[in-house]
Tab-separated table of C-alpha atoms in Angstrom:
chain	number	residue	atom	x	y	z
A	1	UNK	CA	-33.683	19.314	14.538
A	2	UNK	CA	-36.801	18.046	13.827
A	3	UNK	CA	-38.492	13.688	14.130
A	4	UNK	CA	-41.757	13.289	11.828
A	5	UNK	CA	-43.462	10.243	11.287
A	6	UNK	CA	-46.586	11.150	9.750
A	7	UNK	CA	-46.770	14.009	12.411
A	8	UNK	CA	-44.590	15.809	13.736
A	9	UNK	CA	-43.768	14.117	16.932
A	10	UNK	CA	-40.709	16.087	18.705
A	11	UNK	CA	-38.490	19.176	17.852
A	12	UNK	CA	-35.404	19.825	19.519
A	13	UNK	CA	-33.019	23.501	19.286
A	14	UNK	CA	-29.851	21.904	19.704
A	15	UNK	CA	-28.580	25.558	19.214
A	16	UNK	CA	-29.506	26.914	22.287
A	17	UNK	CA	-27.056	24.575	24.987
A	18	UNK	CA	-23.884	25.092	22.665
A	19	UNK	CA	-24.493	28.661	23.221
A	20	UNK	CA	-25.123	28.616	27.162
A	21	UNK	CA	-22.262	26.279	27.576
A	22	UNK	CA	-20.316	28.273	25.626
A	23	UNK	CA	-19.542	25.356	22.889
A	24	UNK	CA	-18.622	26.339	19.679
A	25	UNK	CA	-22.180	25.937	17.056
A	26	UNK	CA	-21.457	23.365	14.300
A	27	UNK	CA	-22.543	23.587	11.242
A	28	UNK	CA	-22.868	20.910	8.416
A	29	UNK	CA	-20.518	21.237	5.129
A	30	UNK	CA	-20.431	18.278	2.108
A	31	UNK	CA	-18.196	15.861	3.029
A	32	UNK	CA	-16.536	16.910	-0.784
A	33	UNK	CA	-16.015	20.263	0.013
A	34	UNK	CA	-14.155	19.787	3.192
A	35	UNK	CA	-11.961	17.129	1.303
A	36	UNK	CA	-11.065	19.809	-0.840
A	37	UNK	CA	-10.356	21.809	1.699
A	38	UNK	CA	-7.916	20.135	3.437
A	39	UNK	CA	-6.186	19.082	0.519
A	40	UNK	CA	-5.313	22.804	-0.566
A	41	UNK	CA	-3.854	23.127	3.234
A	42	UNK	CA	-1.570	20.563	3.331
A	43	UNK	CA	-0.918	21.117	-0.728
A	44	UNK	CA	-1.813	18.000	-3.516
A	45	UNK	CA	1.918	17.370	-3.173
A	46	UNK	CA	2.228	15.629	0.086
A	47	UNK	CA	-0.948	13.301	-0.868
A	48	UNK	CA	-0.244	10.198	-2.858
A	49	UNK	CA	-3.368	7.871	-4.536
A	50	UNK	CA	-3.207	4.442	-4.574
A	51	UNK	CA	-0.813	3.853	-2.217
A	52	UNK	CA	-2.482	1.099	0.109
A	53	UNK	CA	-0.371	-0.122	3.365
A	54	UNK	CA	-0.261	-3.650	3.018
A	55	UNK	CA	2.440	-4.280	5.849
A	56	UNK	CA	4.810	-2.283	8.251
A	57	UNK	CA	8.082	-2.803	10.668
A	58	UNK	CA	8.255	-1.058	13.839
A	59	UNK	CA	11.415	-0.395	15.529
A	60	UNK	CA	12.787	1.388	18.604
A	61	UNK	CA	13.417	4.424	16.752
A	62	UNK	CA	11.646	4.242	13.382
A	63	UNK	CA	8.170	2.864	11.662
A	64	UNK	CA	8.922	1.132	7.723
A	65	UNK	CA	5.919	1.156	5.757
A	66	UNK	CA	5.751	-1.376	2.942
A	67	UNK	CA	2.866	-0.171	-0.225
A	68	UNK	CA	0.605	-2.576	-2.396
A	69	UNK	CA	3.027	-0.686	-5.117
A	70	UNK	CA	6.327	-1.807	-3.971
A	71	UNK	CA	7.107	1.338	-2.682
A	72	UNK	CA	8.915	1.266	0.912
A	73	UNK	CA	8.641	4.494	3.269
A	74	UNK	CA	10.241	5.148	6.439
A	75	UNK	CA	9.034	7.859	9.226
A	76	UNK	CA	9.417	8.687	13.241
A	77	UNK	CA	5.574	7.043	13.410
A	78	UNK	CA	2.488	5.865	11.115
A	79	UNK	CA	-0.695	6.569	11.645
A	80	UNK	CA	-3.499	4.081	10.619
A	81	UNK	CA	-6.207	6.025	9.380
A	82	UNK	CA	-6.955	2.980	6.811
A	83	UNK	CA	-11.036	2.547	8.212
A	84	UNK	CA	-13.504	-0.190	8.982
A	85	UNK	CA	-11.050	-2.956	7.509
A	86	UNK	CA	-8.073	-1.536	8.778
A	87	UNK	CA	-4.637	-3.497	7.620
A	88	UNK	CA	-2.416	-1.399	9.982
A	89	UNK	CA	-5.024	-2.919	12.848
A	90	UNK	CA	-4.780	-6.097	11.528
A	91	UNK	CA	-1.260	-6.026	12.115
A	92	UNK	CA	-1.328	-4.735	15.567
A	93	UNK	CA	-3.715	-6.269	17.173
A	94	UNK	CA	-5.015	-9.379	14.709
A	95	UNK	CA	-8.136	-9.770	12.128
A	96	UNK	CA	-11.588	-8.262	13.160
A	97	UNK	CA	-14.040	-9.029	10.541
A	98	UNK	CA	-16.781	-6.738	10.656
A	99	UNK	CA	-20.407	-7.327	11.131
A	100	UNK	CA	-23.229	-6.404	8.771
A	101	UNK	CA	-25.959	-4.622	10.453
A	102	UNK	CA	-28.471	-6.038	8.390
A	103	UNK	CA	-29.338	-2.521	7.141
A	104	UNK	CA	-27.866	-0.568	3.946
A	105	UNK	CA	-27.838	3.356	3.812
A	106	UNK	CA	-28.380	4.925	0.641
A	107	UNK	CA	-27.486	8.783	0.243
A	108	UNK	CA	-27.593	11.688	-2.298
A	109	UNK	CA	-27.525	15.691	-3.259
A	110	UNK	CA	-30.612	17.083	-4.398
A	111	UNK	CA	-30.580	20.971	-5.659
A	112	UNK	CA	-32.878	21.962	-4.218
A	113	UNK	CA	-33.535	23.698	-0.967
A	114	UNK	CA	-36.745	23.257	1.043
A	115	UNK	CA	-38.574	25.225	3.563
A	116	UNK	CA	-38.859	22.831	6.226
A	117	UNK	CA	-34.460	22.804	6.406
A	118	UNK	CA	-34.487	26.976	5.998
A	119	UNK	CA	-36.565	26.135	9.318
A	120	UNK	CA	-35.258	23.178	11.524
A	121	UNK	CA	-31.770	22.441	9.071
A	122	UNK	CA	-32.064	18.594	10.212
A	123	UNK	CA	-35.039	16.337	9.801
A	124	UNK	CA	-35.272	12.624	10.665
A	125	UNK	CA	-38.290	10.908	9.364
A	126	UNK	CA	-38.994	7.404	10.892
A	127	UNK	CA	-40.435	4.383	9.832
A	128	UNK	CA	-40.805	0.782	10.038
A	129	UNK	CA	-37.428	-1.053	9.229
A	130	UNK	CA	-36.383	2.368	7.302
A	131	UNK	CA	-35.950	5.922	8.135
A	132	UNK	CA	-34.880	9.010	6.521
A	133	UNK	CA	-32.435	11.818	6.905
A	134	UNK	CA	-32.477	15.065	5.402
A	135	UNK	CA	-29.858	17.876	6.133
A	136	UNK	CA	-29.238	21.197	4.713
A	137	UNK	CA	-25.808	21.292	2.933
A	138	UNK	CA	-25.454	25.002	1.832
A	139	UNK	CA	-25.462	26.830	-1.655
A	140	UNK	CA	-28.708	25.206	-2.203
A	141	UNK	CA	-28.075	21.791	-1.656
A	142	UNK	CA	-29.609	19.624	0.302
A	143	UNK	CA	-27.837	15.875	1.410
A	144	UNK	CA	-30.211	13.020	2.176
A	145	UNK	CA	-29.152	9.701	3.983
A	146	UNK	CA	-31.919	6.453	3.721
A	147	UNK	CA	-31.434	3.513	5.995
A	148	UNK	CA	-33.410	0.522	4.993
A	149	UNK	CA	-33.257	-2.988	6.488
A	150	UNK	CA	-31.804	-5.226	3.743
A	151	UNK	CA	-30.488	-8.728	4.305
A	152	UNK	CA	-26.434	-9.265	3.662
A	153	UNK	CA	-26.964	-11.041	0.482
A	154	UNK	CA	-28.998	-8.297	-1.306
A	155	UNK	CA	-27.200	-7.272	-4.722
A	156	UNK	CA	-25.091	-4.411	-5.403
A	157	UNK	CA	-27.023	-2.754	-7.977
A	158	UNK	CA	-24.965	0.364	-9.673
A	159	UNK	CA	-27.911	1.816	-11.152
A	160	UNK	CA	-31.802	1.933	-10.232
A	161	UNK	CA	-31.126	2.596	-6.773
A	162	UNK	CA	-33.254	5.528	-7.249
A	163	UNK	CA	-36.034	3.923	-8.289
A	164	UNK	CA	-35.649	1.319	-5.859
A	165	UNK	CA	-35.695	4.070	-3.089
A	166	UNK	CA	-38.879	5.397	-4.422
A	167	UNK	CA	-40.623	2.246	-4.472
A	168	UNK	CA	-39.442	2.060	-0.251
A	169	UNK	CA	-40.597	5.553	0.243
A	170	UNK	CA	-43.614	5.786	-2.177
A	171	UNK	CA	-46.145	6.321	0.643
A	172	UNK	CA	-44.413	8.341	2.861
A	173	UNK	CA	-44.715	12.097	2.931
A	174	UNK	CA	-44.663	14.317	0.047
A	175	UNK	CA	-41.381	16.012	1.100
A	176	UNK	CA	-39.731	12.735	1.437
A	177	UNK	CA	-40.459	11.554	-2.174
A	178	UNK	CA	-40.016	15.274	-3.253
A	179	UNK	CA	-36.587	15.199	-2.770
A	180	UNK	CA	-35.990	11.638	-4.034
A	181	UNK	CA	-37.022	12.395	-6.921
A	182	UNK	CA	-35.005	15.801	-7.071
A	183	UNK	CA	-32.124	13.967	-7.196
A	184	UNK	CA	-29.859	12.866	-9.812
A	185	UNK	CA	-29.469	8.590	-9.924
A	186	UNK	CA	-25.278	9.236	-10.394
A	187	UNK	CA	-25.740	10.681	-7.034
A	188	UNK	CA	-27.442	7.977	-5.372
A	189	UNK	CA	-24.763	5.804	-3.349
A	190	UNK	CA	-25.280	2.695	-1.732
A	191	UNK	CA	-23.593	1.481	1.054
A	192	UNK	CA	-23.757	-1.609	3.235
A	193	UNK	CA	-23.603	-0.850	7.310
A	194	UNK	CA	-21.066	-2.786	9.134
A	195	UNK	CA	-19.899	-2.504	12.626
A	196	UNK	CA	-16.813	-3.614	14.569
A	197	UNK	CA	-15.927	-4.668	18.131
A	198	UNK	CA	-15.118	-1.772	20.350
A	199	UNK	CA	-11.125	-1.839	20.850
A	200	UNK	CA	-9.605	0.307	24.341
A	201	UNK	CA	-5.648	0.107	22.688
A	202	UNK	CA	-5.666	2.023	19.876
A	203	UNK	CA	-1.619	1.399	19.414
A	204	UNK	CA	1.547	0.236	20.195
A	205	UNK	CA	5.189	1.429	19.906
A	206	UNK	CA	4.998	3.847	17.119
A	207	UNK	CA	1.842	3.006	15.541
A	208	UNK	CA	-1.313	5.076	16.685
A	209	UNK	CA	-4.903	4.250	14.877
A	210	UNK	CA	-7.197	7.086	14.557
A	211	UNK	CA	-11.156	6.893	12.838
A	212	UNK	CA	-12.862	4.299	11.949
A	213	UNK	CA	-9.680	1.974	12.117
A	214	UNK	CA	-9.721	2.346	15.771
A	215	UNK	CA	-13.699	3.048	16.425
A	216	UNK	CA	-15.749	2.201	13.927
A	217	UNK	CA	-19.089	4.055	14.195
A	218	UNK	CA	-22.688	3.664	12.847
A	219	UNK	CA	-23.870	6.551	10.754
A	220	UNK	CA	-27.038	7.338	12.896
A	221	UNK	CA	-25.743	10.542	14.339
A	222	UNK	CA	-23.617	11.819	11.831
A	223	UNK	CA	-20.404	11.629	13.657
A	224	UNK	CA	-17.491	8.880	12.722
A	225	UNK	CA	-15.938	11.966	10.823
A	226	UNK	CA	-16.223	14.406	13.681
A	227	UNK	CA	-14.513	11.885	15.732
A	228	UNK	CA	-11.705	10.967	13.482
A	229	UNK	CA	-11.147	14.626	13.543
A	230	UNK	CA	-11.065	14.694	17.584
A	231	UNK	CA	-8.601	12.262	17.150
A	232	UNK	CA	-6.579	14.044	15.249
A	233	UNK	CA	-6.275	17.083	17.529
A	234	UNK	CA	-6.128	14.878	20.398
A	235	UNK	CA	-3.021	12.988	18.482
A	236	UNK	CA	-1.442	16.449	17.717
A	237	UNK	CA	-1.574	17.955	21.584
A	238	UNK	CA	0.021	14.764	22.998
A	239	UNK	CA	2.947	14.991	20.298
A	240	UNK	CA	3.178	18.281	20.817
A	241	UNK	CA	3.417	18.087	24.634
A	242	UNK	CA	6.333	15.798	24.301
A	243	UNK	CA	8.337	17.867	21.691
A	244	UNK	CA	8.070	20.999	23.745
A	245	UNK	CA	8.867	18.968	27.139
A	246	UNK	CA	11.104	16.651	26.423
A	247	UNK	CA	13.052	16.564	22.848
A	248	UNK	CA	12.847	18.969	20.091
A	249	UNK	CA	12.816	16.307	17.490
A	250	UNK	CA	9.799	14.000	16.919
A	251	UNK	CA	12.596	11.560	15.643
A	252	UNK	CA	14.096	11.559	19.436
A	253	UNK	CA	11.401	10.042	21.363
A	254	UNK	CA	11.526	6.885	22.238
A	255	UNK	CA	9.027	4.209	21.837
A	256	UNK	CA	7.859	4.097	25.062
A	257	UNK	CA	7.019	7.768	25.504
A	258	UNK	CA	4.837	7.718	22.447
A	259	UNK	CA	3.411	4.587	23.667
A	260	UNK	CA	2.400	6.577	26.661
A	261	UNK	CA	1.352	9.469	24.635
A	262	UNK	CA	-0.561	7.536	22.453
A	263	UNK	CA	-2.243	5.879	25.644
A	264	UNK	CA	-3.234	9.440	26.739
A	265	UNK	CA	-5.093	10.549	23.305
A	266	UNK	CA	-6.783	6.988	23.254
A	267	UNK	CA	-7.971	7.490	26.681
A	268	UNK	CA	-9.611	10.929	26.188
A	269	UNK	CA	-11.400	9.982	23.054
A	270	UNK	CA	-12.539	6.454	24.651
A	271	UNK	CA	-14.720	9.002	27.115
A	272	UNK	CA	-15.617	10.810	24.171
A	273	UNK	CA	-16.489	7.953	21.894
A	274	UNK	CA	-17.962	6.505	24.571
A	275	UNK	CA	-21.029	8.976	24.843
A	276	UNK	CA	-21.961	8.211	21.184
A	277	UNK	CA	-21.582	4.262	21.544
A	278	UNK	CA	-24.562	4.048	24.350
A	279	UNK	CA	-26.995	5.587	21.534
A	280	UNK	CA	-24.897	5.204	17.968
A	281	UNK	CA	-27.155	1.977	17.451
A	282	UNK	CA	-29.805	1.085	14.671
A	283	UNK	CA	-32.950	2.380	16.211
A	284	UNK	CA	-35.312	0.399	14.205
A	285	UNK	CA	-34.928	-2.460	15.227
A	286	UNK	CA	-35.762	-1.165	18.944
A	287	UNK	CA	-38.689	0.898	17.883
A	288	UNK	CA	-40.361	-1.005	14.707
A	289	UNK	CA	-43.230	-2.423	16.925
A	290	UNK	CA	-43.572	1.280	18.354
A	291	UNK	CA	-43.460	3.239	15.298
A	292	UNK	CA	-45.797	0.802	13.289
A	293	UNK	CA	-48.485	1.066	16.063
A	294	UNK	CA	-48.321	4.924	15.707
A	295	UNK	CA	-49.630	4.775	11.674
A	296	UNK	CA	-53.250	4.889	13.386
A	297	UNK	CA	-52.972	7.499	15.466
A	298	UNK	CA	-53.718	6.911	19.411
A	299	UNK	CA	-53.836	8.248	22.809
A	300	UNK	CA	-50.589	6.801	23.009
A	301	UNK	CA	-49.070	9.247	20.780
A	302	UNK	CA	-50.072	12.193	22.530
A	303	UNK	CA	-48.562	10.342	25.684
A	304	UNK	CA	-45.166	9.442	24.163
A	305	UNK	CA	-45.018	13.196	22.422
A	306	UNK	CA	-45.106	14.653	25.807
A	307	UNK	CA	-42.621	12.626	27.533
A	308	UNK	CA	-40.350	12.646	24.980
A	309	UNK	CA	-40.711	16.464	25.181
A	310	UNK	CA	-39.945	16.851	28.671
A	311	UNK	CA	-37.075	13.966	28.308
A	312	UNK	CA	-35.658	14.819	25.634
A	313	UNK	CA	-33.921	18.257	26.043
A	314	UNK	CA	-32.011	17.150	29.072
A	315	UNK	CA	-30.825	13.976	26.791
A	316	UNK	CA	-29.539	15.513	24.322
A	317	UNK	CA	-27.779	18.357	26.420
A	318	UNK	CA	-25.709	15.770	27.507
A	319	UNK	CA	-25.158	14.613	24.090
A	320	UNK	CA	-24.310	18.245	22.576
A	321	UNK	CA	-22.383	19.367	25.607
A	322	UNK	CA	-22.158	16.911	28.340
A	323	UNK	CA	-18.385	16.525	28.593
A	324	UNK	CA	-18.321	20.984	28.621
């Protein structure tokens, strides 16, 4: 993983503590084509489209859930996995309207696959109120995310967002407006940041939230889908646990176990989510003033480069493997 500016100012092998810690590597896969993925496991059958949970009724020994379609469906527990503006969290625990960040991340798929990501795989470039992601996706694809500071009321535009990102980006490095213009405008999405108020219940009765519906997170490291995911697993080992220790049938727990249960799962992901809320923050506005002093190049660059060398790798052990 590599930060440029106009330099590069810091690489870091986040390779190297996964493997002494003995933490599985990750590797990154299009969002797509791991939706695809998981719909062939679970089959195209059990998934139904526009089918959005407007209310539900909870019970001592079932959970009703009531469609925007009319359609009624009844099951042992829901899970709310309904993101940012979350109905079923609505209805647990009241309306949360969510705040706009005041910046708006624009992403697409370029084919095309540069040196620099055969290299390092990850590369940030920073800038004043913007910065740059750009990530290696496989089969020749590379995935680039642009945040840009952009006030609430700036318009939804549906097409020239490409051309809009090149005017941003026009005197920045050649391999950022290299792979700008590599990519196709239908690819280009834009996508206002918003944030919500950290929540420690994450249900109640039989009603669990999970994602962004429980913990919404900012896209600066990559990892509100990594975390729904955790809780997921985290979700199936508690239910698990109680079917193997107490009932065979999901459908003859009570309430209050699963309440329990569900306490359990939010508490271990709370620690988890809780290393990525410290630093899941827009960094821009904390480092403008720094960054834009580093265009001319100074003493002080040298200075900062070397502490953030010596700094940095103990940082973001903690970050890869800190609760291993």
């Amino acid at each position: 993983m590599t930060y440029f500016l106009r330099f590069r100012f810091v690489k870091y092998d986040f390779l190297t503590p996964a493997v002494v810690k003995g933490v599985p590597v990750t590797r990154v896969i299009c969002r797509m084509e791991l939706q695809s993925l998981l719909v062939n496991a679970v089959g195209e059958d059990a998934i139904i489209n526009n089918s959005k949970v407007v209310d539900f009724v909870s019970d001592a020994n079932k959970v009703r859930v009531f469609l925007q379609n009319g359609q009624q469906y009844e099951g042992d527990i829901l899970v709310g996995a309904d993101g940012l503006r979350s109905t079923v969290r609505s209805k647990l625990f009241g309306p949360q309207e969510p705040k706009y960040s005041n910046f708006m991340c624009y992403t697409g798929i370029a084919e095309c696959d540069p040196q620099y990501l055969l290299q390092f795989g990850y590369k940030v470039f920073l800038g004043t109120n913007q910065f740059l992601v750009a990530l290696d996706i496989g089969r020749g694809r590379m995935q680039w995310y642009a945040f840009v500071k952009e006030a609430r009321e700036s318009p939804v535009f549906h097409t020239g967002n490409k051309d809009m990102i090149l005017q941003r980006y026009k005197d920045w490095c050649d391999e950022v407006v290299t792979v700008i213009n590599k990519t196709p405008e239908d690819t280009i999405i834009r996508r206002p940041i918003y944030d919500t108020d950290m929540i420690t219940s994450w249900g109640r009765d039989r009603v669990i939230l999970i994602g962004d519906a429980a913990h919404a997170m900012l896209p600066n490291l990559g990892q509100g889908g990594s975390m729904a995911i955790e809780d997921c697993y985290w979700l199936m080992v508690e239910l698990q646990n109680l079917v193997a220790q107490t009932h065979p049938m999901l459908s003859e727990i009570s309430s209050d176990e699963l309440d329990l249960a569900f306490r359990r799962m939010a508490s271990v992901m709370i620690s988890r989510y809780q290393t990525h809320l410290h630093i899941s923050v827009p960094p821009l506005p904390l480092c403008n003033e720094y960054w834009s002093s580093m265009k001319v190049k100074h003493p002080a660059q040298l200075i900062a480069n070397q502490a953030l060398l010596l700094a940095l790798p103990k940082f973001m052990d903690w970050v890869v493997v800190g609760q291993h």
